[in-house]
mmCIF file of C-alpha atoms in Angstrom:
data_model
loop_
_atom_site.group_PDB
_atom_site.id
_atom_site.type_symbol
_atom_site.label_atom_id
_atom_site.label_comp_id
_atom_site.label_asym_id
_atom_site.label_seq_id
_atom_site.Cartn_x
_atom_site.Cartn_y
_atom_site.Cartn_z
ATOM 1 C CA MET M 1 -75.445 -50.447 -39.112
ATOM 2 C CA ASP M 2 -73.651 -50.294 -42.348
ATOM 3 C CA PRO M 3 -70.177 -48.731 -42.303
ATOM 4 C CA VAL M 4 -69.861 -45.273 -43.669
ATOM 5 C CA GLY M 5 -68.136 -45.320 -47.015
ATOM 6 C CA VAL M 6 -65.147 -43.026 -47.402
ATOM 7 C CA SER M 7 -64.422 -41.978 -50.893
ATOM 8 C CA PRO M 8 -61.016 -40.638 -51.893
ATOM 9 C CA LEU M 9 -60.935 -36.957 -52.665
ATOM 10 C CA GLY M 10 -60.534 -36.144 -56.226
ATOM 11 C CA PRO M 11 -57.617 -34.075 -57.479
ATOM 12 C CA GLY M 12 -59.837 -31.125 -58.175
ATOM 13 C CA CYS M 13 -61.442 -30.720 -54.824
ATOM 14 C CA ALA M 14 -60.576 -28.211 -52.091
ATOM 15 C CA TRP M 15 -59.055 -30.782 -49.721
ATOM 16 C CA SER M 16 -56.619 -31.913 -52.354
ATOM 17 C CA GLU M 17 -55.386 -28.349 -52.858
ATOM 18 C CA PHE M 18 -54.990 -27.907 -49.101
ATOM 19 C CA GLY M 19 -52.888 -31.080 -48.803
ATOM 20 C CA GLU M 20 -50.664 -29.998 -51.628
ATOM 21 C CA SER M 21 -50.019 -26.648 -49.903
ATOM 22 C CA ILE M 22 -48.964 -28.399 -46.704
ATOM 23 C CA ARG M 23 -46.581 -30.665 -48.589
ATOM 24 C CA ARG M 24 -44.944 -27.711 -50.328
ATOM 25 C CA GLY M 25 -44.612 -25.821 -47.038
ATOM 26 C CA LEU M 26 -42.814 -28.731 -45.423
ATOM 27 C CA LEU M 27 -40.360 -28.985 -48.316
ATOM 28 C CA VAL M 28 -39.581 -25.244 -48.147
ATOM 29 C CA GLY M 29 -39.077 -25.384 -44.367
ATOM 30 C CA ALA M 30 -36.650 -28.291 -44.671
ATOM 31 C CA ALA M 31 -34.660 -26.379 -47.284
ATOM 32 C CA VAL M 32 -34.430 -23.341 -44.977
ATOM 33 C CA LEU M 33 -33.124 -25.471 -42.100
ATOM 34 C CA LEU M 34 -30.397 -26.898 -44.323
ATOM 35 C CA VAL M 35 -29.224 -23.394 -45.156
ATOM 36 C CA VAL M 36 -29.394 -21.938 -41.588
ATOM 37 C CA LEU M 37 -28.093 -24.806 -39.453
ATOM 38 C CA PRO M 38 -24.397 -25.804 -39.681
ATOM 39 C CA PRO M 39 -23.385 -29.384 -40.386
ATOM 40 C CA ALA M 40 -23.343 -31.825 -37.480
ATOM 41 C CA GLY M 41 -20.268 -31.463 -35.237
ATOM 42 C CA HIS M 42 -19.736 -27.748 -36.013
ATOM 43 C CA PRO M 43 -20.484 -25.134 -33.325
ATOM 44 C CA LEU M 44 -23.006 -22.402 -33.798
ATOM 45 C CA PRO M 45 -21.526 -19.012 -34.695
ATOM 46 C CA ALA M 46 -21.057 -16.511 -31.867
ATOM 47 C CA VAL M 47 -23.880 -14.100 -31.225
ATOM 48 C CA ALA M 48 -23.075 -10.747 -32.749
ATOM 49 C CA ALA M 49 -22.381 -7.915 -30.336
ATOM 50 C CA GLU M 50 -24.287 -4.651 -30.464
ATOM 51 C CA SER M 51 -21.519 -3.200 -32.612
ATOM 52 C CA GLY M 52 -22.283 -5.743 -35.317
ATOM 53 C CA GLN M 53 -19.002 -7.613 -34.786
ATOM 54 C CA PRO M 54 -18.920 -11.233 -33.576
ATOM 55 C CA SER M 55 -18.003 -11.565 -29.897
ATOM 56 C CA ASN M 56 -15.510 -14.243 -28.935
ATOM 57 C CA GLN M 57 -15.360 -13.264 -25.245
ATOM 58 C CA VAL M 58 -17.553 -14.462 -22.438
ATOM 59 C CA ARG M 59 -18.618 -11.665 -20.162
ATOM 60 C CA SER M 60 -17.551 -12.204 -16.547
ATOM 61 C CA SER M 61 -17.945 -10.196 -13.378
ATOM 62 C CA PRO M 62 -14.827 -8.268 -12.231
ATOM 63 C CA ALA M 63 -12.606 -9.990 -9.677
ATOM 64 C CA ARG M 64 -13.317 -8.934 -6.096
ATOM 65 C CA HIS M 65 -10.538 -7.193 -4.171
ATOM 66 C CA VAL M 66 -9.458 -9.211 -1.154
ATOM 67 C CA ALA M 67 -8.485 -6.891 1.700
ATOM 68 C CA ARG M 68 -5.000 -7.393 3.129
ATOM 69 C CA PHE M 69 -3.969 -6.586 6.675
ATOM 70 C CA ALA M 70 -0.660 -6.095 8.442
ATOM 71 C CA ASP M 71 0.587 -8.747 10.834
ATOM 72 C CA PHE M 72 1.855 -7.402 14.168
ATOM 73 C CA GLY M 73 2.338 -10.861 15.612
ATOM 74 C CA ALA M 74 1.814 -10.896 19.383
ATOM 75 C CA GLN M 75 2.193 -7.119 19.725
ATOM 76 C CA THR M 76 -0.696 -4.727 20.328
ATOM 77 C CA PRO M 77 -0.050 -1.501 18.380
ATOM 78 C CA SER M 78 -1.867 1.786 18.728
ATOM 79 C CA HIS M 79 -4.930 2.444 16.598
ATOM 80 C CA ASP M 80 -2.957 4.814 14.356
ATOM 81 C CA ALA M 81 -0.124 2.323 13.860
ATOM 82 C CA ARG M 82 -2.614 -0.408 12.986
ATOM 83 C CA PHE M 83 -4.466 1.895 10.587
ATOM 84 C CA VAL M 84 -1.347 2.916 8.648
ATOM 85 C CA ALA M 85 0.122 -0.595 8.564
ATOM 86 C CA ASP M 86 -3.148 -2.045 7.257
ATOM 87 C CA TRP M 87 -3.419 0.741 4.684
ATOM 88 C CA VAL M 88 0.103 0.022 3.434
ATOM 89 C CA ALA M 89 -0.579 -3.724 3.296
ATOM 90 C CA ASN M 90 -3.859 -3.276 1.424
ATOM 91 C CA SER M 91 -2.749 -0.550 -0.993
ATOM 92 C CA GLY M 92 0.785 -1.756 -1.707
ATOM 93 C CA ASP M 93 2.037 1.770 -1.043
ATOM 94 C CA ASN M 94 5.399 0.356 0.063
ATOM 95 C CA GLY M 95 6.195 -0.647 -3.524
ATOM 96 C CA GLY M 96 6.907 -4.273 -2.695
ATOM 97 C CA VAL M 97 9.808 -3.605 -0.304
ATOM 98 C CA ASP M 98 10.265 -3.550 3.477
ATOM 99 C CA PHE M 99 8.947 -0.480 5.287
ATOM 100 C CA ILE M 100 9.090 1.194 8.691
ATOM 101 C CA ILE M 101 6.493 2.863 10.913
ATOM 102 C CA VAL M 102 7.501 5.249 13.707
ATOM 103 C CA ASP M 103 4.775 5.801 16.295
ATOM 104 C CA LYS M 104 5.767 9.016 18.029
ATOM 105 C CA LYS M 105 3.074 8.847 20.710
ATOM 106 C CA GLN M 106 4.216 5.377 21.701
ATOM 107 C CA ALA M 107 7.925 6.127 21.053
ATOM 108 C CA THR M 108 8.185 2.884 19.065
ATOM 109 C CA VAL M 109 9.609 1.892 15.693
ATOM 110 C CA TYR M 110 8.155 -1.051 13.744
ATOM 111 C CA VAL M 111 10.057 -2.756 10.913
ATOM 112 C CA PHE M 112 7.950 -4.737 8.424
ATOM 113 C CA ASP M 113 8.847 -7.006 5.552
ATOM 114 C CA ALA M 114 7.474 -6.395 2.061
ATOM 115 C CA ARG M 115 4.248 -8.290 2.858
ATOM 116 C CA ALA M 116 3.550 -6.258 6.010
ATOM 117 C CA HIS M 117 4.652 -8.923 8.475
ATOM 118 C CA LEU M 118 6.366 -7.410 11.510
ATOM 119 C CA ARG M 119 10.066 -8.232 11.714
ATOM 120 C CA ALA M 120 10.854 -6.427 14.955
ATOM 121 C CA SER M 121 10.119 -3.337 17.040
ATOM 122 C CA ALA M 122 12.046 -1.225 19.509
ATOM 123 C CA PRO M 123 11.752 1.953 21.604
ATOM 124 C CA VAL M 124 13.027 5.183 20.073
ATOM 125 C CA LEU M 125 13.894 8.707 21.139
ATOM 126 C CA ILE M 126 12.266 11.531 19.166
ATOM 127 C CA GLY M 127 12.099 15.306 19.022
ATOM 128 C CA ALA M 128 11.734 17.052 22.376
ATOM 129 C CA ALA M 129 8.698 19.080 21.280
ATOM 130 C CA VAL M 130 5.210 17.863 20.424
ATOM 131 C CA GLY M 131 4.234 18.709 16.860
ATOM 132 C CA ASP M 132 4.008 17.390 13.324
ATOM 133 C CA ALA M 133 5.621 20.032 11.094
ATOM 134 C CA LEU M 134 8.884 21.903 11.283
ATOM 135 C CA ALA M 135 8.629 25.632 11.895
ATOM 136 C CA PRO M 136 9.633 27.790 8.898
ATOM 137 C CA GLY M 137 13.350 28.466 8.820
ATOM 138 C CA THR M 138 14.224 25.790 11.373
ATOM 139 C CA SER M 139 16.137 23.654 8.901
ATOM 140 C CA SER M 140 18.547 26.473 8.095
ATOM 141 C CA LEU M 141 19.554 27.070 11.721
ATOM 142 C CA PRO M 142 22.461 25.449 13.573
ATOM 143 C CA TRP M 143 21.155 22.847 15.980
ATOM 144 C CA ALA M 144 22.132 24.937 19.002
ATOM 145 C CA ASP M 145 19.934 27.786 17.759
ATOM 146 C CA VAL M 146 16.748 25.752 17.334
ATOM 147 C CA ARG M 147 14.251 26.761 20.009
ATOM 148 C CA PRO M 148 13.057 23.985 22.367
ATOM 149 C CA GLN M 149 9.470 24.286 21.058
ATOM 150 C CA ASP M 150 10.717 23.751 17.494
ATOM 151 C CA ARG M 151 12.631 20.526 18.158
ATOM 152 C CA ILE M 152 10.033 18.431 16.358
ATOM 153 C CA THR M 153 10.134 15.098 14.567
ATOM 154 C CA PRO M 154 7.929 15.803 11.537
ATOM 155 C CA ALA M 155 5.123 13.410 10.660
ATOM 156 C CA GLY M 156 4.543 12.079 7.172
ATOM 157 C CA ARG M 157 5.497 9.628 4.454
ATOM 158 C CA PHE M 158 9.221 9.730 3.697
ATOM 159 C CA VAL M 159 11.157 8.049 0.892
ATOM 160 C CA ALA M 160 14.234 7.435 3.025
ATOM 161 C CA GLN M 161 17.682 6.201 2.114
ATOM 162 C CA ARG M 162 21.029 5.640 3.759
ATOM 163 C CA GLY M 163 23.862 8.142 3.844
ATOM 164 C CA HIS M 164 26.216 9.903 6.259
ATOM 165 C CA ASP M 165 25.897 12.839 8.585
ATOM 166 C CA GLU M 166 28.507 15.620 8.882
ATOM 167 C CA THR M 167 30.646 13.498 11.184
ATOM 168 C CA GLY M 168 30.746 10.539 8.790
ATOM 169 C CA GLN M 169 28.335 8.436 10.851
ATOM 170 C CA ASP M 170 26.067 6.250 8.718
ATOM 171 C CA VAL M 171 22.415 7.274 9.045
ATOM 172 C CA VAL M 172 19.096 6.910 7.247
ATOM 173 C CA TRP M 173 17.942 10.238 5.833
ATOM 174 C CA LEU M 174 14.220 10.968 6.029
ATOM 175 C CA ASP M 175 14.596 14.590 4.971
ATOM 176 C CA TYR M 176 18.151 15.497 4.040
ATOM 177 C CA ASP M 177 17.453 19.205 3.474
ATOM 178 C CA ALA M 178 15.843 19.537 6.911
ATOM 179 C CA GLY M 179 18.509 17.403 8.602
ATOM 180 C CA ILE M 180 16.012 14.805 9.843
ATOM 181 C CA ALA M 181 17.497 11.310 10.057
ATOM 182 C CA MET M 182 17.172 7.971 11.814
ATOM 183 C CA HIS M 183 20.383 6.817 13.468
ATOM 184 C CA ARG M 184 21.969 5.026 16.393
ATOM 185 C CA VAL M 185 21.227 6.610 19.732
ATOM 186 C CA PHE M 186 23.392 9.680 20.300
ATOM 187 C CA THR M 187 25.333 9.378 23.567
ATOM 188 C CA ALA M 188 27.889 12.184 23.361
ATOM 189 C CA VAL M 189 26.121 14.217 26.068
ATOM 190 C CA PRO M 190 25.989 11.985 29.175
ATOM 191 C CA GLN M 191 23.692 14.285 31.141
ATOM 192 C CA GLU M 192 20.930 13.657 28.620
ATOM 193 C CA ARG M 193 20.820 10.013 29.753
ATOM 194 C CA ARG M 194 19.594 8.792 26.395
ATOM 195 C CA LEU M 195 20.357 5.118 26.986
ATOM 196 C CA GLU M 196 18.475 5.249 30.292
ATOM 197 C CA ARG M 197 15.521 6.915 28.571
ATOM 198 C CA LEU M 198 15.372 4.084 26.032
ATOM 199 C CA ALA M 199 15.427 1.514 28.830
ATOM 200 C CA THR M 200 12.448 2.871 30.784
ATOM 201 C CA LYS M 201 8.937 1.530 30.169
ATOM 202 C CA THR M 202 7.412 5.009 29.998
ATOM 203 C CA VAL M 203 7.237 7.157 26.850
ATOM 204 C CA THR M 204 7.178 10.552 28.536
ATOM 205 C CA ASP M 205 10.985 10.651 28.816
ATOM 206 C CA ASN M 206 11.611 9.593 25.180
ATOM 207 C CA ARG M 207 11.397 13.148 23.856
ATOM 208 C CA ILE M 208 14.932 14.515 23.924
ATOM 209 C CA SER M 209 16.356 14.960 20.415
ATOM 210 C CA PHE M 210 16.410 17.978 18.095
ATOM 211 C CA GLY M 211 14.124 16.070 15.727
ATOM 212 C CA CYS M 212 16.038 12.983 14.640
ATOM 213 C CA ILE M 213 14.878 9.478 15.519
ATOM 214 C CA ASN M 214 17.345 7.737 17.849
ATOM 215 C CA VAL M 215 17.319 3.923 17.701
ATOM 216 C CA PRO M 216 19.151 1.410 19.931
ATOM 217 C CA ALA M 217 22.497 0.707 18.240
ATOM 218 C CA ALA M 218 22.079 -3.070 18.020
ATOM 219 C CA PHE M 219 18.572 -2.688 16.587
ATOM 220 C CA PHE M 220 19.807 -0.173 14.024
ATOM 221 C CA VAL M 221 22.434 -2.599 12.743
ATOM 222 C CA ALA M 222 20.227 -5.704 12.821
ATOM 223 C CA TYR M 223 16.967 -4.325 11.430
ATOM 224 C CA ILE M 224 17.180 -0.733 10.159
ATOM 225 C CA GLN M 225 20.289 -0.962 7.993
ATOM 226 C CA PRO M 226 19.148 -4.063 6.029
ATOM 227 C CA VAL M 227 15.967 -2.277 4.919
ATOM 228 C CA PHE M 228 18.055 0.328 3.087
ATOM 229 C CA ALA M 229 21.010 -1.836 2.074
ATOM 230 C CA ARG M 230 20.152 -1.942 -1.639
ATOM 231 C CA HIS M 231 17.482 0.684 -2.254
ATOM 232 C CA PRO M 232 15.456 3.455 -0.618
ATOM 233 C CA ALA M 233 12.379 2.487 1.396
ATOM 234 C CA LEU M 234 9.403 4.179 2.980
ATOM 235 C CA VAL M 235 9.258 5.429 6.550
ATOM 236 C CA TYR M 236 5.845 6.436 7.879
ATOM 237 C CA VAL M 237 6.096 8.761 10.893
ATOM 238 C CA LEU M 238 2.774 8.948 12.735
ATOM 239 C CA PRO M 239 1.502 12.323 13.939
ATOM 240 C CA ASP M 240 1.325 13.716 17.468
ATOM 241 C CA THR M 241 -1.728 15.933 17.067
ATOM 242 C CA LEU M 242 -3.011 15.826 13.483
ATOM 243 C CA PRO M 243 -5.542 13.148 12.403
ATOM 244 C CA VAL M 244 -3.659 10.231 10.894
ATOM 245 C CA ARG M 245 -5.997 10.126 7.875
ATOM 246 C CA GLN M 246 -5.201 13.747 7.141
ATOM 247 C CA VAL M 247 -1.435 13.232 7.314
ATOM 248 C CA PHE M 248 -1.395 10.270 4.923
ATOM 249 C CA ALA M 249 -4.203 11.293 2.531
ATOM 250 C CA ALA M 250 -1.625 12.889 0.211
ATOM 251 C CA ALA M 251 0.071 9.516 -0.139
ATOM 252 C CA ASP M 252 -2.684 8.471 -2.541
ATOM 253 C CA LEU M 253 -1.866 11.244 -5.016
ATOM 254 C CA ALA M 254 -0.322 10.215 -8.321
ATOM 255 C CA SER M 255 2.386 12.836 -7.876
ATOM 256 C CA ARG M 256 3.757 11.323 -4.664
ATOM 257 C CA PRO M 257 7.454 10.357 -4.713
ATOM 258 C CA THR M 258 7.983 6.677 -5.347
ATOM 259 C CA VAL M 259 10.384 4.197 -3.838
ATOM 260 C CA GLY M 260 13.600 4.382 -5.789
ATOM 261 C CA ALA M 261 13.326 8.080 -6.640
ATOM 262 C CA GLY M 262 15.794 9.085 -3.964
ATOM 263 C CA ARG M 263 17.638 12.378 -3.604
ATOM 264 C CA SER M 264 20.751 12.997 -5.640
ATOM 265 C CA SER M 265 21.970 15.342 -2.915
ATOM 266 C CA VAL M 266 22.048 12.656 -0.226
ATOM 267 C CA PRO M 267 25.581 11.313 0.319
ATOM 268 C CA MET M 268 25.481 7.587 -0.292
ATOM 269 C CA ASP M 269 27.777 4.898 1.145
ATOM 270 C CA ASP M 270 28.761 3.545 -2.223
#
């Protein structure tokens, strides 16, 4: 069979016009690429943001909050003490300084460092009456005139600082105006047997004071005083009857007093 002869297309035919169109299209496309693409070795421009401005930032997901917990060491605190200590550790409510928790139901004081690690604990004596708020007018009465049912250690969050009582004894004031302080155990009335009360393993006999928190003298010097040596610090007194969440909910308010605010009326050591 004879091969089929293929004749070149003439310049005037339709195929020739079609080929010319393709050639021109390729040339135009190459020119466009030269204009759009940057030279080799140069990065592509950033994709414009919705505002029409170039974005130089890479969007990333927000960092996750890692929960922090208080460290009680080998001790087993009450549920309320654990709740408040963990809340302080996680929120940083202590302002980066040591803090103290007083558990009235357990008649125990806990001293923590700034990172919520327990330094030490000890038994305490507290107000003779069960309750969480001082009765109106109580703070203006002489101690001898305060009724037994009103001898309460108030619960709450206190910006406390060191000072002196009316006898010149160094104390830590929780509420100066109300006369509520933390101090060495008061032993001037032997029949109250305060040292013996501190030594017992029960908590039922630890309610004896007019409202102040009595601490063993050696513990006060070794652990309480250093917390307040240079600045005020927070003392969290746990409630007797109120829900702990209710007592400390106000501590999240922006208007709460901060560590370092202090009271100008509190007599300071120096």
